[in-house]
mmCIF file of C-alpha atoms in Angstrom:
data_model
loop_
_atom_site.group_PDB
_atom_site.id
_atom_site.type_symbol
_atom_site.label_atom_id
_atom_site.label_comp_id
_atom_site.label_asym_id
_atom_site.label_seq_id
_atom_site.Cartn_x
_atom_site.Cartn_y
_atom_site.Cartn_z
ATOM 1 C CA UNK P 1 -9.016 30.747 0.647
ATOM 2 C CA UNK P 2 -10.547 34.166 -0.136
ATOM 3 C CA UNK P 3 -12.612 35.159 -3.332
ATOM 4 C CA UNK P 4 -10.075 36.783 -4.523
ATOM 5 C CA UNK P 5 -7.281 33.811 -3.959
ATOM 6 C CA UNK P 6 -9.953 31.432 -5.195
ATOM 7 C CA UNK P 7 -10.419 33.481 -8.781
ATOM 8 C CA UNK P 8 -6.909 33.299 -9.404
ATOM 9 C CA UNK P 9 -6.956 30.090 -8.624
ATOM 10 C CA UNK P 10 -9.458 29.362 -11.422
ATOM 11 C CA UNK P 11 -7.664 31.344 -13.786
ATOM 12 C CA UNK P 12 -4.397 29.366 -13.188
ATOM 13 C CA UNK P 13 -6.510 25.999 -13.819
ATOM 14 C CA UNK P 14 -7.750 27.660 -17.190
ATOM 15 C CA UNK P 15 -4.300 28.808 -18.457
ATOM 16 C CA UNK P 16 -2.246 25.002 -17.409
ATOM 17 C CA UNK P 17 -5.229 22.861 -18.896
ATOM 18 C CA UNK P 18 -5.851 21.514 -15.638
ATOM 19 C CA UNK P 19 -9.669 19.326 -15.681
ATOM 20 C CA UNK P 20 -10.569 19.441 -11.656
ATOM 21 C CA UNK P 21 -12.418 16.770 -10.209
ATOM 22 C CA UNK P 22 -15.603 18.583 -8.395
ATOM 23 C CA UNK P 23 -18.810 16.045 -8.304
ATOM 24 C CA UNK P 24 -19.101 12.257 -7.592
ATOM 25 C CA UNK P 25 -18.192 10.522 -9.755
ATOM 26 C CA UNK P 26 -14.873 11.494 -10.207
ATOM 27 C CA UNK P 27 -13.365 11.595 -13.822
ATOM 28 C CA UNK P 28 -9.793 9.631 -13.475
ATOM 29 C CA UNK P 29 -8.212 11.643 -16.145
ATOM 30 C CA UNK P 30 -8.791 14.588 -13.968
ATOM 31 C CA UNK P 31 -5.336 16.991 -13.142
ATOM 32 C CA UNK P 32 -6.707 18.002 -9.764
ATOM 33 C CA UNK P 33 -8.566 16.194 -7.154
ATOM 34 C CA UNK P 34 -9.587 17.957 -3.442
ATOM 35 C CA UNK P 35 -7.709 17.237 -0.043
ATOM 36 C CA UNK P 36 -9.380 15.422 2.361
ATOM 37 C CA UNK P 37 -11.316 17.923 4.122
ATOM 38 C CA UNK P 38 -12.780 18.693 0.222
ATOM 39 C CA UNK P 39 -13.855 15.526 -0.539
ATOM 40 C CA UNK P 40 -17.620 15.465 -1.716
ATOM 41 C CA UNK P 41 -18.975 12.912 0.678
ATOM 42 C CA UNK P 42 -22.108 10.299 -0.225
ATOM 43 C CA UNK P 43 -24.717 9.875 2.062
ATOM 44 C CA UNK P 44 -24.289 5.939 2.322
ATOM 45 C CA UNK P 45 -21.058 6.342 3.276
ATOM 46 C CA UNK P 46 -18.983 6.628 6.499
ATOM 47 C CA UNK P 47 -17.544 9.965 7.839
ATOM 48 C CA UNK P 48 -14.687 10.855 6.239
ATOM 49 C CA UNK P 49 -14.566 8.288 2.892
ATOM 50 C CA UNK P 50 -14.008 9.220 -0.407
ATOM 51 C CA UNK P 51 -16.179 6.906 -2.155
ATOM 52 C CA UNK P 52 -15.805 9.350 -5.759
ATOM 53 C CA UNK P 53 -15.571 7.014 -8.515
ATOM 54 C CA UNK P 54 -19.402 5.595 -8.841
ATOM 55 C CA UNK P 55 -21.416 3.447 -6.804
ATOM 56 C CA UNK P 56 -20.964 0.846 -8.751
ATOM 57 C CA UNK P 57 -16.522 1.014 -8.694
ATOM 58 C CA UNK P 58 -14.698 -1.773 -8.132
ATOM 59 C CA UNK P 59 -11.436 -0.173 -8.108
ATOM 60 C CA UNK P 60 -11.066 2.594 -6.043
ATOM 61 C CA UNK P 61 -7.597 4.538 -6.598
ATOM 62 C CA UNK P 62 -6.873 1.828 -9.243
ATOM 63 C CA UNK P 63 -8.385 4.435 -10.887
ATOM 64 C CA UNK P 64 -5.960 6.711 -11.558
ATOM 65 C CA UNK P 65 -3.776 4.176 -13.491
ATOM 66 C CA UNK P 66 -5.225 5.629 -16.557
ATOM 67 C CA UNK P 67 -3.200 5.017 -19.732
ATOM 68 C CA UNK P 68 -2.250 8.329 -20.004
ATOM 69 C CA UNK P 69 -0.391 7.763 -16.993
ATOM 70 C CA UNK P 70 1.235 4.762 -17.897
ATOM 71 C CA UNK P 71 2.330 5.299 -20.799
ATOM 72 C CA UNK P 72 3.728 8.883 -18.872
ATOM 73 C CA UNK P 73 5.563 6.057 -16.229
ATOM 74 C CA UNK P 74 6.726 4.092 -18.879
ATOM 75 C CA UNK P 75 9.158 7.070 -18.942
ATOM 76 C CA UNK P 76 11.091 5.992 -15.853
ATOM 77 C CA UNK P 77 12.604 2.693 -17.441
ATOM 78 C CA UNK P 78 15.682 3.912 -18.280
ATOM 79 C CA UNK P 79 18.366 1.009 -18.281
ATOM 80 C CA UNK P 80 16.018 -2.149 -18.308
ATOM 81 C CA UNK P 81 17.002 -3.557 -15.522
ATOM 82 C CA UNK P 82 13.835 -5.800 -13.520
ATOM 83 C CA UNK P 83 13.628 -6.323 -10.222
ATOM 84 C CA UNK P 84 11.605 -8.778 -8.249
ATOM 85 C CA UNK P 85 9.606 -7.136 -5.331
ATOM 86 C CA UNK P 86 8.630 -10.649 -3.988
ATOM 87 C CA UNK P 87 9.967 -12.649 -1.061
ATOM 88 C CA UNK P 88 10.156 -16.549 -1.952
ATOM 89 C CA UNK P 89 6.563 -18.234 -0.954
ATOM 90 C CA UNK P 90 8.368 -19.858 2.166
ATOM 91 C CA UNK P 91 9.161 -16.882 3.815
ATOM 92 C CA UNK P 92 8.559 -16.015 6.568
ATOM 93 C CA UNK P 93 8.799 -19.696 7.183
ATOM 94 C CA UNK P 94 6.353 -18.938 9.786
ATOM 95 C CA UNK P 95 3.941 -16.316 8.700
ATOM 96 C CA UNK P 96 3.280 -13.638 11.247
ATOM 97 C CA UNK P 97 -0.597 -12.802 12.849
ATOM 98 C CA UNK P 98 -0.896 -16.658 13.193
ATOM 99 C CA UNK P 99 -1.754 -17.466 9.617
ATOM 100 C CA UNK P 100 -1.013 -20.511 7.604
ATOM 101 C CA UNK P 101 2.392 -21.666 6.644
ATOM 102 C CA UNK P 102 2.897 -21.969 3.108
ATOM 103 C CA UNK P 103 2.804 -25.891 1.910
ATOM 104 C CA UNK P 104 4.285 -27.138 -1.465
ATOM 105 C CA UNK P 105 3.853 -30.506 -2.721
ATOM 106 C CA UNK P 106 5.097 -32.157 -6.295
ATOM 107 C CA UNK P 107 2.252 -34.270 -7.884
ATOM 108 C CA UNK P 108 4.309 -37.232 -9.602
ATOM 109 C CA UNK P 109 1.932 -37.662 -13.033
ATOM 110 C CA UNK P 110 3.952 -39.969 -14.770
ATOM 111 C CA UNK P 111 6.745 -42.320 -12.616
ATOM 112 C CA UNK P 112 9.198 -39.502 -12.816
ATOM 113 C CA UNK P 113 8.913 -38.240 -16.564
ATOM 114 C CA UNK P 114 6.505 -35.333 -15.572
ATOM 115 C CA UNK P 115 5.221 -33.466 -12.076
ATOM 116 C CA UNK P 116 2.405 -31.183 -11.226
ATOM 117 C CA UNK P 117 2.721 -28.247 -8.185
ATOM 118 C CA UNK P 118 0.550 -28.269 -5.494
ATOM 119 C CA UNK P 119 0.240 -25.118 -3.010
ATOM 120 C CA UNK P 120 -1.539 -24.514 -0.250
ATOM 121 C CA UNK P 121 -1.487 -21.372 1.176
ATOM 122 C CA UNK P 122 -2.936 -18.026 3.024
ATOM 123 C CA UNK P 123 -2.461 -15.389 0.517
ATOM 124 C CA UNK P 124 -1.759 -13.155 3.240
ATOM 125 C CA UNK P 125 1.543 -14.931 4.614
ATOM 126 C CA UNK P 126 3.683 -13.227 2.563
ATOM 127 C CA UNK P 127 4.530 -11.072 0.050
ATOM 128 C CA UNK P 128 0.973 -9.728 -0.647
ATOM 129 C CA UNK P 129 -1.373 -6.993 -1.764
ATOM 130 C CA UNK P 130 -4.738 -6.065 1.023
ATOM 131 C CA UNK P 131 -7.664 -6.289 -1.172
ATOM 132 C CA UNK P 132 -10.821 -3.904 -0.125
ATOM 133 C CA UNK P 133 -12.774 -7.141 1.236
ATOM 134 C CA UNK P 134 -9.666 -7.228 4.182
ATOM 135 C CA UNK P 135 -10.881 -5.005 6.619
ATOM 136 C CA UNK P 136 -13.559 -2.544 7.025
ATOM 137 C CA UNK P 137 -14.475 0.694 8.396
ATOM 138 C CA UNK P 138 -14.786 -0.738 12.034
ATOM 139 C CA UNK P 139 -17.267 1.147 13.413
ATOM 140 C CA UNK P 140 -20.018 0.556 10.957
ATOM 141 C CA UNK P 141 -18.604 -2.745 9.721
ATOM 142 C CA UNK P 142 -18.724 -1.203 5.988
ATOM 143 C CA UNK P 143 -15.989 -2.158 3.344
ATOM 144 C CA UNK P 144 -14.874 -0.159 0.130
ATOM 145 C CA UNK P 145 -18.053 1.688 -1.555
ATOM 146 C CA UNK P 146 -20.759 0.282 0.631
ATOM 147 C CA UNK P 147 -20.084 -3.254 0.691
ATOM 148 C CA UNK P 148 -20.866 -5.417 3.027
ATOM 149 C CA UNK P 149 -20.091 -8.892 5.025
ATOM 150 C CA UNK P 150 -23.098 -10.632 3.199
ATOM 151 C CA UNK P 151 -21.513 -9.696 -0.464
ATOM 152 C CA UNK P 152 -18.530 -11.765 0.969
ATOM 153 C CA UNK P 153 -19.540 -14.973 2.613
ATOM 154 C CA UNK P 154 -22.918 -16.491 3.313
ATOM 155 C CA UNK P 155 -25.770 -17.180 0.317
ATOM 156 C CA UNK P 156 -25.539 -14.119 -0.684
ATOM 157 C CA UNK P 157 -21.930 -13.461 -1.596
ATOM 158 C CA UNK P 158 -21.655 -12.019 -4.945
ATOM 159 C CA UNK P 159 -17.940 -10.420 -6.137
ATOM 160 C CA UNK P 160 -18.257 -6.564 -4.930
ATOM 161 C CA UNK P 161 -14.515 -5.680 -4.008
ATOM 162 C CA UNK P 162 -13.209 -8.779 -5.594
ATOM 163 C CA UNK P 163 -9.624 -8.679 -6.197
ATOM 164 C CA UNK P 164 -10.218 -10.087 -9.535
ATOM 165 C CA UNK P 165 -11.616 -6.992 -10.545
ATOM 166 C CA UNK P 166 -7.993 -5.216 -10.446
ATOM 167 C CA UNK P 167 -6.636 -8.046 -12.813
ATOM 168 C CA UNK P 168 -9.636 -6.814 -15.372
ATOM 169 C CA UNK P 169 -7.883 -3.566 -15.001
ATOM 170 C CA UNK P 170 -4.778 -5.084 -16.196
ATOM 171 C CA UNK P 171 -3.383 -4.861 -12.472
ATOM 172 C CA UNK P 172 -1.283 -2.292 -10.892
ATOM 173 C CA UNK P 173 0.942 -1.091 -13.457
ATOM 174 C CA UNK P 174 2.760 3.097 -12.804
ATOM 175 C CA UNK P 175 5.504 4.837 -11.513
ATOM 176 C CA UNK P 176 6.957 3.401 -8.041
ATOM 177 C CA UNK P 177 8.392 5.863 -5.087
ATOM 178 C CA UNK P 178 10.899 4.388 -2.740
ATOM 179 C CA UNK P 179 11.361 6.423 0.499
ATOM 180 C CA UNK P 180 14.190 4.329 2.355
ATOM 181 C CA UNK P 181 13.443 4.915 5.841
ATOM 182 C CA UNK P 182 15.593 2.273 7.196
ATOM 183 C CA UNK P 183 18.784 3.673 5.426
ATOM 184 C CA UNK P 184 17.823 7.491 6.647
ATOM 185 C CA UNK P 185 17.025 6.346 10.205
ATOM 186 C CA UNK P 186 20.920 4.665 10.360
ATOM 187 C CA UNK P 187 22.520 7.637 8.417
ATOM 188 C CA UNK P 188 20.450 10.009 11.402
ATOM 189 C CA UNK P 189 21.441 7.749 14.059
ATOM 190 C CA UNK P 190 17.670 6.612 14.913
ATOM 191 C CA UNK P 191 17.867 3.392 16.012
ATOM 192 C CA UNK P 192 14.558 1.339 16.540
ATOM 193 C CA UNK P 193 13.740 -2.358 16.242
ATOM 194 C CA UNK P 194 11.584 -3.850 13.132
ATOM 195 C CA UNK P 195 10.019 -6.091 15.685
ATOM 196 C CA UNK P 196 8.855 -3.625 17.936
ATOM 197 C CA UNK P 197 5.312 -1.030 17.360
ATOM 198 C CA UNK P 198 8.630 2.075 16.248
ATOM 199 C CA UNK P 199 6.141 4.589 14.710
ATOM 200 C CA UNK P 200 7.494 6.543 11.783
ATOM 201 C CA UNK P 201 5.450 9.870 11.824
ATOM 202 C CA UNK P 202 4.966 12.330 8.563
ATOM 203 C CA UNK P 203 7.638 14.402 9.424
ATOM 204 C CA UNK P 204 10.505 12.072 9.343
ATOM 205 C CA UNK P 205 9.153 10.562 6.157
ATOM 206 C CA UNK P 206 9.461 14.237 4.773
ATOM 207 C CA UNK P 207 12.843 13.981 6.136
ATOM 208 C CA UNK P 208 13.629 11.256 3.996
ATOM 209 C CA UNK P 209 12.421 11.789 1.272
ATOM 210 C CA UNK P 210 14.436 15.779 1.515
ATOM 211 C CA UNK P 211 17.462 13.787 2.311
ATOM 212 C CA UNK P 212 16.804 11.550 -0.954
ATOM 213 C CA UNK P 213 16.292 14.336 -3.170
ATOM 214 C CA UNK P 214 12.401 14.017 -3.119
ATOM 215 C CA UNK P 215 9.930 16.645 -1.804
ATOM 216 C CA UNK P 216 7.229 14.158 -0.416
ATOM 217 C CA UNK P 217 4.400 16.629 -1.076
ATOM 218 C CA UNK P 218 1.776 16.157 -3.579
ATOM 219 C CA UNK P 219 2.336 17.903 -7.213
ATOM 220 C CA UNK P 220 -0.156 20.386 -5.750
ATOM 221 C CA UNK P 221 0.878 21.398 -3.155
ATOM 222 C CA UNK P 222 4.572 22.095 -4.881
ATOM 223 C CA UNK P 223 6.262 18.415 -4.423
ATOM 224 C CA UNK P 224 7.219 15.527 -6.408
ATOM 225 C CA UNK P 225 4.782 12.971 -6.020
ATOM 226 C CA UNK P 226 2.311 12.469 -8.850
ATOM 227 C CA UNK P 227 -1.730 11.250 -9.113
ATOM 228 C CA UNK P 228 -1.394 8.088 -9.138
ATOM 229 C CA UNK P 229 2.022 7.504 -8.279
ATOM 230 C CA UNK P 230 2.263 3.674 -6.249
ATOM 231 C CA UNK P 231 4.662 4.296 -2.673
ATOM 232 C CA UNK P 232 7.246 1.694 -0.748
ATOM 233 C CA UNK P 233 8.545 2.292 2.082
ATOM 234 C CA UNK P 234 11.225 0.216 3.549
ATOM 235 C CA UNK P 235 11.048 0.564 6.987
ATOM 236 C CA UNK P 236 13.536 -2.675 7.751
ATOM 237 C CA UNK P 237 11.379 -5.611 8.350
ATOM 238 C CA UNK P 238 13.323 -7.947 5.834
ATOM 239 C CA UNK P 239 16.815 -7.484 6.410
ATOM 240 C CA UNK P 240 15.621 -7.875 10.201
ATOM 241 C CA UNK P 241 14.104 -11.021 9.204
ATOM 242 C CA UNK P 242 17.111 -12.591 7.408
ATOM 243 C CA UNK P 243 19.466 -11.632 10.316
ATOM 244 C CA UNK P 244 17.099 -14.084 12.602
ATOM 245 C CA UNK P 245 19.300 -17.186 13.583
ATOM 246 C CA UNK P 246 17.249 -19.857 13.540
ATOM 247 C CA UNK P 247 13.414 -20.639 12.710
ATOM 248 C CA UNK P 248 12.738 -21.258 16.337
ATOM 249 C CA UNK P 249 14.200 -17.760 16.984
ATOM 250 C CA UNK P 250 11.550 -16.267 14.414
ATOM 251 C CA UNK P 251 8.919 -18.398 15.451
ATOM 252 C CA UNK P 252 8.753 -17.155 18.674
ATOM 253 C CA UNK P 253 8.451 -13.427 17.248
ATOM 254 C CA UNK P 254 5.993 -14.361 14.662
ATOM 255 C CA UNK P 255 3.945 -16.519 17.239
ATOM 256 C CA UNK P 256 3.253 -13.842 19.368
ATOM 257 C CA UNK P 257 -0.131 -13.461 20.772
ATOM 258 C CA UNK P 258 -2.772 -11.545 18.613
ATOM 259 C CA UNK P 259 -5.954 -9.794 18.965
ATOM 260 C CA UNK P 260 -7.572 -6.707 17.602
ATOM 261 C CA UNK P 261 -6.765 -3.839 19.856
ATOM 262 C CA UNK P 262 -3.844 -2.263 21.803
ATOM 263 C CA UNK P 263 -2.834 -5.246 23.680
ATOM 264 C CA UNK P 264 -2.034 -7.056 20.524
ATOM 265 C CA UNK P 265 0.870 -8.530 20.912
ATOM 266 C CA UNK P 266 2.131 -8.923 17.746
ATOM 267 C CA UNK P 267 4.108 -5.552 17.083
ATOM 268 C CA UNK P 268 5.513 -4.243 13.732
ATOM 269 C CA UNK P 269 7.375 -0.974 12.931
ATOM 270 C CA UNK P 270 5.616 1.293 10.155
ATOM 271 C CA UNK P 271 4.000 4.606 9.607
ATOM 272 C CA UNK P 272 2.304 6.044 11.988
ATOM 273 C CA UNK P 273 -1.239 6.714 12.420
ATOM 274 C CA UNK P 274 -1.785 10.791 12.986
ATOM 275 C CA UNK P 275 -3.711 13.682 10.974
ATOM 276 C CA UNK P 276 -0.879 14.791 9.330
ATOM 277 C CA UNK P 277 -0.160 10.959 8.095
ATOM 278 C CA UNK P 278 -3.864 10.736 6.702
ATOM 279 C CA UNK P 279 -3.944 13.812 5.005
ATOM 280 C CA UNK P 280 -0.601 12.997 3.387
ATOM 281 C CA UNK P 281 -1.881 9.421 1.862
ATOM 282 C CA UNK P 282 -5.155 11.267 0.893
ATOM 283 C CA UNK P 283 -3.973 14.018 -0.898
ATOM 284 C CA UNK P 284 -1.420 12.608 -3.203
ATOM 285 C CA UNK P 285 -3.595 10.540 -4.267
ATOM 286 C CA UNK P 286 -1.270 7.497 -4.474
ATOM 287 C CA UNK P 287 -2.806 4.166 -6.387
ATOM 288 C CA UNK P 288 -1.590 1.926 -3.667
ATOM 289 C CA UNK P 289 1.046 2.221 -0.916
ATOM 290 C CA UNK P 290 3.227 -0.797 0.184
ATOM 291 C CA UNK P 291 5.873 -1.521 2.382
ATOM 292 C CA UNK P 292 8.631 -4.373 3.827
ATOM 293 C CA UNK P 293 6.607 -4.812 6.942
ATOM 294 C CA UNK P 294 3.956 -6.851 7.903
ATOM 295 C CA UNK P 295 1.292 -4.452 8.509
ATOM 296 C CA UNK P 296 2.728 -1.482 6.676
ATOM 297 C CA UNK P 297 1.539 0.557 9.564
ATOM 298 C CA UNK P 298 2.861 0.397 13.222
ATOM 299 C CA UNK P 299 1.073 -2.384 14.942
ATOM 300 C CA UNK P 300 -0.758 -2.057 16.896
ATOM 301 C CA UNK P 301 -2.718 1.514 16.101
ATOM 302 C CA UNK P 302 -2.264 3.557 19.337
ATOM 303 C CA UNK P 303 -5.694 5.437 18.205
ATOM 304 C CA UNK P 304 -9.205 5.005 17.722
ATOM 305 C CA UNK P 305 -8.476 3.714 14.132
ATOM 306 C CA UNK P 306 -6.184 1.982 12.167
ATOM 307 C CA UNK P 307 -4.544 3.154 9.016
ATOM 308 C CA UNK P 308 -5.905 0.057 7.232
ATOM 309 C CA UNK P 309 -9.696 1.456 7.559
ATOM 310 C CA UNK P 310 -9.160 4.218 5.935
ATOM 311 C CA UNK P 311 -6.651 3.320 3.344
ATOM 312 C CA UNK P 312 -8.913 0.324 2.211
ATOM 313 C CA UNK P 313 -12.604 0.862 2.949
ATOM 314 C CA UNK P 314 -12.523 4.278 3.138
ATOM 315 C CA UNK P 315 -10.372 5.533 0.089
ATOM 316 C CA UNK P 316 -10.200 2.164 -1.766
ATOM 317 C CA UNK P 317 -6.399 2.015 -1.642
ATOM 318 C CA UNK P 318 -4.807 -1.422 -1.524
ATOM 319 C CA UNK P 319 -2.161 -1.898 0.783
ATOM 320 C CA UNK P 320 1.285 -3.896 0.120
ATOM 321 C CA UNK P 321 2.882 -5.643 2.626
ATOM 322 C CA UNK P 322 6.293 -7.834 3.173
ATOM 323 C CA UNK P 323 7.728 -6.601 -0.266
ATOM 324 C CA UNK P 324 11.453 -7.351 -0.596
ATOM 325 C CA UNK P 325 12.649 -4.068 -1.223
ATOM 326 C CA UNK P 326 16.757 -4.800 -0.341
ATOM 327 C CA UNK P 327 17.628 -5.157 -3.923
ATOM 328 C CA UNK P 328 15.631 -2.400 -5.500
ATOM 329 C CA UNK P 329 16.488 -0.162 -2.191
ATOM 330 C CA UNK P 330 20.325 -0.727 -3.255
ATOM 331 C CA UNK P 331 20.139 -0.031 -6.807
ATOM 332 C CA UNK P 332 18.575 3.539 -5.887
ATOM 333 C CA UNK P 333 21.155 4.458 -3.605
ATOM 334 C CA UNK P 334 23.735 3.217 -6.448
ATOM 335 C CA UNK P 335 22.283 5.132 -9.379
ATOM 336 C CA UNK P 336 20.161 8.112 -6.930
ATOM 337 C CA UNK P 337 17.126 7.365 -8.670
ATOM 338 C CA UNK P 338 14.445 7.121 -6.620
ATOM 339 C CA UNK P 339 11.337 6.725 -8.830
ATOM 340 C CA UNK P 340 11.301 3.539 -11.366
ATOM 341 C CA UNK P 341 8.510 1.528 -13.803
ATOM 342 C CA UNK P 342 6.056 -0.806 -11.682
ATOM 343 C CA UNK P 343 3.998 -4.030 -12.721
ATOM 344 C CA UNK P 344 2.358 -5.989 -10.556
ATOM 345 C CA UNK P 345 -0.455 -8.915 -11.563
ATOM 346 C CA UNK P 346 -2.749 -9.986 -9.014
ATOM 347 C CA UNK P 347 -4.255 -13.295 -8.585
ATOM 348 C CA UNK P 348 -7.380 -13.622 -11.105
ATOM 349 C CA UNK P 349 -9.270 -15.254 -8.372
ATOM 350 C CA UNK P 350 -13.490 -14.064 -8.357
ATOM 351 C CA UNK P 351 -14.718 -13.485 -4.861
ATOM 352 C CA UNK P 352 -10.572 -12.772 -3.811
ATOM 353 C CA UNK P 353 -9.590 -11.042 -0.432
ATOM 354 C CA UNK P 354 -6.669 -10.518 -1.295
ATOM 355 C CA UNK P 355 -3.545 -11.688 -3.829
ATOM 356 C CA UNK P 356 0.242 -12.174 -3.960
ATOM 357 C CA UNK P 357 1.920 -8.477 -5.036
ATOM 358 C CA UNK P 358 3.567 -10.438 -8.210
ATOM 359 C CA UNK P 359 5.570 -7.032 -8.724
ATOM 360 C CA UNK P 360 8.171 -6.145 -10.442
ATOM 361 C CA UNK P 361 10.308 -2.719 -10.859
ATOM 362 C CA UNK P 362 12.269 -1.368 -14.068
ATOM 363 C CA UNK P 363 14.680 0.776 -13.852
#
């Protein structure tokens, strides 16, 4: 940007009221945060992170649900009508990346007059939200704003990146963006398999989103999405899932080897990882991003990185996965709405990973 450009550019700012987020640590309530390569960087903190909201922040984009902007979502309930985002705790009856199946017991208290419910579970099996203490930056072993693997277990776990902490926030509560990739793909004639690593780049997502009546670009840069906005994608994953015959048919899918690299076998369609990808999540500065898959990215990474680094210990960005988007997917193509009212309560667990999504849209 020249001088001259970058005078105007201040002038503009003065005249629409717009507060620009410049120095650590950023102000939430702020109209205009920098693109990636603008991000004032810390010096405890990994090459390319965005650690802006305080050493001390537990919260990372939760941020930006500010009231302001709630109240400013609340906007999008237009009819009333709720819809659950979450698939029944059984499913997938076997839970993909080899963790544990979902067990429910009832706790007779009184000789049939009166039962108790007793779960045990893997948060993570399911419909679910990443927390920041899920993965870190892999090359320096660093999760969200500098924490580490002592904070987590071992005697000196304390509750940096706790899940809980988004529950004191009063959880993830905005406006919800639905880009149905699955229904563009089929409409295009792009067939690919849930099941399979089918990487869905930036481009086609813009695609989508065109063909959907959305302009996919950030509010600065002249498109539709908005600070703090939360994204779905439905890329397929659950309609795949209920079209599986049997549970020894899905078992065999969600069984299949795993390890951390590119001969992973277990292999998920989602987004894919590329430059133009990460500077799209960065810059419109989404609250959270979710999806219908397992992994909400294409798995495995065919990079150096994953998506997951950088979305969680790098930006502070939870990620949703397995979200049952067919109902809420329908209802937008029947009414060509697109954005909608979003709630969603984590687990109020101290010392949490990570929680069940517990979401809900209103349309």
């Amino acid at each position: 940007m020249s001088g001259a450009q970058a005078r105007l550019s201040q002038v503009k700012d003065i005249l629409t009221f717009n507060k620009i987020a410049t120095t650590i640590p950023f102000d939430p309530d702020c109209t205009k945060f920098p693109s990636r390569k603008d991000v004032p960087r810390r010096a405890d903190a990994p090459r390319d992170a965005a650690w802006v909201w305080g050493e001390d922040d537990q919260l990372g984009r939760i941020n930006l649900l500010t009231p302001t902007r709630v109240k400013a979502a609340s906007a999008e309930i237009k009819t009333g009508e709720t819809i659950s985002l979450n698939l029944p705790l059984t499913e997938p009856g076997t839970p993909c990346f080899h963790r544990e199946t979902f067990k429910h017991e009832i706790k007779d208290l009184a000789e049939g007059k009166a039962f108790d419910d007793l779960y045990t579970l893997n948060t993570q099996s399911g419909t679910q939200w990443d927390g920041f203490r899920h993965v870190s930056n892999l090359a320096t072993g660093t999760f969200y704003n500098n924490t580490h693997a002592a904070d987590i277990i071992g005697p000196e776990a304390n509750l940096k990146d706790s899940v809980h902490h988004w529950n004191g926030h009063g959880g993830l509560v905005g406006r919800g963006v639905l880009l149905d990739y699955r229904a563009y793909a089929d409409k295009k004639g792009v067939q690919y398999d849930s099941f399979i690593d089918h990487r869905i780049p930036y481009e086609e997502l813009y695609l989508c989103g065109k063909d959907q009546g959305i302009d996919i670009r950030p509010q600065a840069q002249g498109g539709d999405i908005k600070i703090g906005d939360i994204l779905f994608i439905r890329s397929g994953f659950v309609v795949k899932y209920h079209e599986v015959k049997s549970s020894e048919e899905w078992a065999k899918v969600a069984l299949r080897p795993h390890a951390i690299g590119p001969d992973d076998q277990q292999r998920w369609a989602g987004v894919a990882q590329e430059e133009k990808m990460l500077d799209w999540l960065h810059d419109c500065y989404f609250a959270a991003v979710a999806g219908d898959s397992p992994s909400f990215e294409a798995w495995p990474s065919n990079r150096e990185y994953y998506l997951h680094e950088y979305l969680l210990a790098m930006w502070g960005c939870p990620i949703g996965e397995m979200l049952d988007l067919e109902k809420l997917a329908k209802r937008c193509h029947e009414t060509n709405r697109w954005t909608f009212f979003v709630t969603s309560a984590p687990n109020n667990v101290p010392g949490g990973v990570s929680t069940h999504a517990n979401a809900t849209a209103i349309l």
